[in-house]
Coordinates of C-alpha atoms in Angstrom, one line a residue:
X447 CA 22.5 8.7 -5.5
X448 CA 18.7 9.2 -5.5
X449 CA 16.6 9.2 -8.6
X450 CA 12.8 9.4 -8.9
X451 CA 10.1 9.9 -11.4
X452 CA 6.3 10.1 -11.5
X453 CA 4.6 6.7 -11.8
X454 CA 1.8 5.7 -14.2
X455 CA -0.1 4.9 -11.1
X456 CA -1.8 8.1 -10.2
X457 CA 0.0 10.1 -7.5
X458 CA 2.7 7.5 -7.0
X459 CA 6.5 7.9 -7.4
X460 CA 9.1 5.3 -8.6
X461 CA 12.5 5.8 -7.0
X462 CA 15.9 4.3 -6.8
X463 CA 18.5 4.8 -4.1
X464 CA 22.1 3.6 -4.2
X465 CA 23.7 4.1 -0.8
X466 CA 26.9 2.4 -1.7
X467 CA 29.7 3.8 0.5
X468 CA 27.4 5.9 2.5
X469 CA 26.6 5.8 6.2
X470 CA 23.2 5.5 7.8
X471 CA 20.4 7.4 6.1
X472 CA 17.2 8.9 7.4
X473 CA 13.8 8.4 5.9
X474 CA 11.4 11.1 7.1
X475 CA 7.6 10.6 7.7
X476 CA 5.6 11.6 4.6
X477 CA 2.2 10.0 5.0
X478 CA 3.1 7.4 2.4
X479 CA 3.8 3.6 2.2
X480 CA 6.3 2.0 -0.2
X481 CA 6.7 -1.3 -2.0
X482 CA 10.5 -2.0 -2.0
X483 CA 12.9 -4.2 -3.8
X484 CA 16.4 -4.9 -2.6
X485 CA 18.8 -7.7 -3.6
X486 CA 16.1 -10.2 -4.5
X487 CA 13.7 -9.3 -1.7
X488 CA 10.3 -7.6 -1.8
X489 CA 9.3 -5.6 1.3
X490 CA 6.8 -3.1 2.4
X491 CA 7.6 0.1 4.3
X492 CA 4.7 1.0 6.5
X493 CA 3.6 4.6 7.4
X494 CA 6.2 6.3 9.7
X495 CA 5.4 8.4 12.7
X496 CA 9.1 9.2 13.2
X497 CA 12.3 9.1 11.1
X498 CA 13.4 5.6 10.0
X499 CA 17.2 5.3 10.1
X500 CA 18.6 3.0 7.4
X501 CA 21.8 1.1 7.3
X502 CA 24.4 2.2 4.8
X503 CA 25.9 0.0 2.1
X504 CA 23.0 -2.5 1.7
X505 CA 22.9 -2.4 -2.1
X506 CA 20.6 -0.6 -4.5
X507 CA 17.0 0.0 -3.3
X508 CA 14.2 0.5 -5.7
X509 CA 10.7 1.4 -4.6
X510 CA 7.2 2.5 -5.5
X511 CA 5.9 5.2 -3.2
X512 CA 2.1 5.1 -3.0
X513 CA 0.3 8.3 -2.5
X514 CA -1.2 8.7 1.1
X515 CA -4.0 6.2 1.7
X516 CA -3.5 4.1 -1.5
X517 CA -1.3 1.3 -0.3
X518 CA -3.7 -0.6 2.0
X519 CA -6.1 -1.3 -0.8
X520 CA -3.2 -2.7 -2.9
X521 CA -1.9 -4.8 0.0
X522 CA -5.2 -5.8 1.6
X523 CA -3.8 -4.9 5.0
X524 CA -4.9 -2.0 7.2
X525 CA -2.1 0.6 7.4
X526 CA -2.1 0.8 11.2
X527 CA -0.9 -2.9 11.3
X528 CA 2.3 -1.7 9.4
X529 CA 2.9 1.5 11.3
X530 CA 6.6 2.2 11.8
X531 CA 7.5 -1.2 10.4
X532 CA 9.4 -2.7 7.4
X533 CA 8.1 -6.2 6.6
X534 CA 8.7 -8.9 4.0
X535 CA 5.9 -9.0 1.4
X536 CA 5.7 -12.7 2.1
X537 CA 4.5 -11.9 5.6
X538 CA 1.4 -10.4 4.0
X539 CA 0.8 -12.4 0.9
X540 CA 1.1 -16.1 0.0
X541 CA 4.8 -17.1 -0.3
X542 CA 4.3 -18.7 -3.7
X543 CA 2.8 -15.5 -5.2
X544 CA 5.6 -13.4 -3.7
X545 CA 8.2 -15.8 -5.2
X546 CA 6.7 -15.3 -8.6
X547 CA 6.7 -11.5 -8.2
X548 CA 10.2 -11.5 -6.9
X549 CA 11.5 -13.4 -9.9
X550 CA 9.6 -11.0 -12.1
X551 CA 11.3 -8.0 -10.6
X552 CA 14.7 -9.7 -10.4
X553 CA 14.6 -10.5 -14.1
X554 CA 13.5 -7.0 -15.2
X555 CA 15.7 -4.6 -16.9
X556 CA 14.1 -1.8 -14.9
X557 CA 13.0 -3.1 -11.4
X558 CA 11.1 0.2 -10.8
X559 CA 9.0 -0.4 -13.8
X560 CA 8.3 -3.9 -12.7
X561 CA 7.2 -2.7 -9.3
X562 CA 5.0 -0.2 -11.0
X563 CA 3.3 -2.8 -13.1
X564 CA 2.7 -5.0 -10.2
X565 CA 0.8 -2.1 -8.5
X566 CA -1.1 -1.3 -11.7
X567 CA -2.2 -4.9 -12.0
X568 CA -3.7 -4.8 -8.5
X569 CA -4.8 -1.2 -8.4
X570 CA -8.1 -0.4 -6.6
X571 CA -10.0 2.9 -6.7
X572 CA -9.0 5.3 -3.9
X573 CA -11.6 6.5 -1.5
X574 CA -12.5 10.0 -2.8
X575 CA -13.3 11.2 0.8
X576 CA -9.8 10.3 2.0
X577 CA -8.3 11.9 -1.1
X578 CA -10.2 15.1 -0.2
X579 CA -9.0 14.8 3.4
X580 CA -5.3 14.7 2.3
X581 CA -5.8 17.7 0.0
X582 CA -7.4 19.7 2.8
X583 CA -4.8 18.8 5.5
X584 CA -2.0 19.4 3.0
X585 CA -3.5 22.9 2.4
X586 CA -3.3 23.5 6.2
X587 CA -7.0 23.1 7.1
X588 CA -7.8 22.1 10.6
X589 CA -9.0 18.5 11.2
X590 CA -12.3 19.5 12.9
X591 CA -13.1 21.9 10.1
X592 CA -12.2 19.4 7.5
X593 CA -14.4 16.7 9.1
X594 CA -17.3 19.2 9.0
X595 CA -16.7 20.0 5.3
X596 CA -16.5 16.2 4.5
X597 CA -19.8 15.6 6.4
X598 CA -18.2 12.9 8.7
X599 CA -17.8 12.7 12.4
X600 CA -14.3 13.1 13.9
X601 CA -14.4 9.6 15.4
X602 CA -15.4 8.0 12.2
X603 CA -12.7 10.0 10.4
X604 CA -10.1 8.8 12.9
X605 CA -11.1 5.2 12.4
X606 CA -10.9 5.4 8.6
X607 CA -7.6 7.3 8.8
X608 CA -6.1 4.5 10.9
X609 CA -7.0 2.0 8.2
X610 CA -5.8 4.2 5.3
X611 CA -2.9 6.1 6.7
X612 CA -1.8 4.2 9.8
X613 CA -2.6 7.0 12.2
X614 CA -5.2 9.6 12.9
X615 CA -5.7 12.8 10.9
X616 CA -4.0 15.0 13.4
X617 CA -0.8 13.0 13.0
X618 CA -1.2 13.1 9.3
X619 CA -1.6 16.8 9.4
X620 CA 1.6 17.2 11.4
X621 CA 3.5 15.0 8.9
X622 CA 2.2 16.9 5.9
X623 CA 2.9 20.3 7.5
X624 CA 6.6 19.2 8.2
X625 CA 7.0 18.2 4.5
X626 CA 5.6 21.6 3.4
X627 CA 8.0 23.4 5.7
X628 CA 11.0 21.3 4.4
X629 CA 10.1 22.0 0.8
X630 CA 9.9 25.8 1.5
X631 CA 13.2 25.8 3.5
X632 CA 15.0 23.8 0.8
X633 CA 13.8 26.3 -1.8
X634 CA 15.5 29.0 0.1
X635 CA 12.6 30.6 2.0
X636 CA 13.9 32.0 5.4
X637 CA 13.0 29.8 8.3
X638 CA 10.9 32.5 10.1
X639 CA 8.8 32.9 6.9
X640 CA 8.8 29.2 6.3
X641 CA 7.2 28.6 9.8
X642 CA 4.4 31.1 9.1
X643 CA 3.7 29.9 5.5
X644 CA 3.7 26.2 6.6
X645 CA 1.2 26.9 9.5
X646 CA 3.5 26.9 12.6
X647 CA 3.1 29.4 15.4
X648 CA 6.7 30.6 15.0
X649 CA 10.2 29.3 14.1
X650 CA 10.7 27.7 17.5
X651 CA 7.5 25.7 17.0
X652 CA 8.8 24.6 13.6
X653 CA 12.1 23.5 15.0
X654 CA 10.5 21.5 17.8
X655 CA 8.1 19.7 15.5
X656 CA 10.8 18.8 13.0
X657 CA 13.1 17.5 15.7
X658 CA 10.3 15.3 17.2
X659 CA 9.2 13.9 13.8
X660 CA 12.5 13.7 12.0
X661 CA 14.8 12.9 15.0
X662 CA 17.2 15.6 13.9
X663 CA 17.5 19.4 14.0
X664 CA 16.0 21.3 11.1
X665 CA 19.4 22.9 10.2
X666 CA 21.0 19.4 10.1
X667 CA 18.3 18.2 7.6
X668 CA 18.8 21.2 5.4
X669 CA 22.6 20.6 5.3

C-alpha cells in the first residue's frame, strides 16, 4: 500500500510504502532524490536515469522525496555522484551523526514526520535559476530556448544541472516529459492524444521513450 502527502518542506512529498507480500516493484525516474528509512536504516536514493527495480517483502519504507534539484544542498553532495545509486546515509555523513538521526526516526511515532523535520532543520535555499529551469522543461520548453531565456550558456547549464539533478537538462527534460505522459494516460487520456499533449512526435515515440526510461512497456505500466 502506498500513501503520500505534501511536506512542509516546499515542493517535497512524504510517502510510505508497505510492499508486504508483493513481488519486485519498479521506481520510475522522476528527476527527484529521496531520503529513505527502512528497518532502522537511513539511506539516500540518487537520481535515476532508468527504472530502479526493488525487492519485494523488505518491510515498510518511508521516504521524503525532495523536489528536483533540492537534495544536493541538503546532503552536501553533488547529485551526479549518486546517479542511479542507493547508498547508506552514513556513507555521506559522519557515522555518529547518522546514528543519532536513525535513533530519532526509529523512536518516532511517525517516521515520515521525523524525516521531514530532519530535512527542515538542514534546509538551504534552492537556486532560483534551477527552479525556473525545472518549470520551463516541465512545461515542454526546449533546452536551448530555456538556456537563452535564463541568460546562461548551454555548457554552464549542463554543469550546474549535473550538480543539482545528477544529469544534464536534456535527460531531465525526457524524464519530466515521461512523467507528464504517464499522468495524462492514467487520467484516461487516449494514448495518441497523450503523446501529442506531452510533446512526443507520435504514439510510437512515446512508447519507445517509456520503454527506454521505465524498462517496461507503457501498457504494462498503466495496468
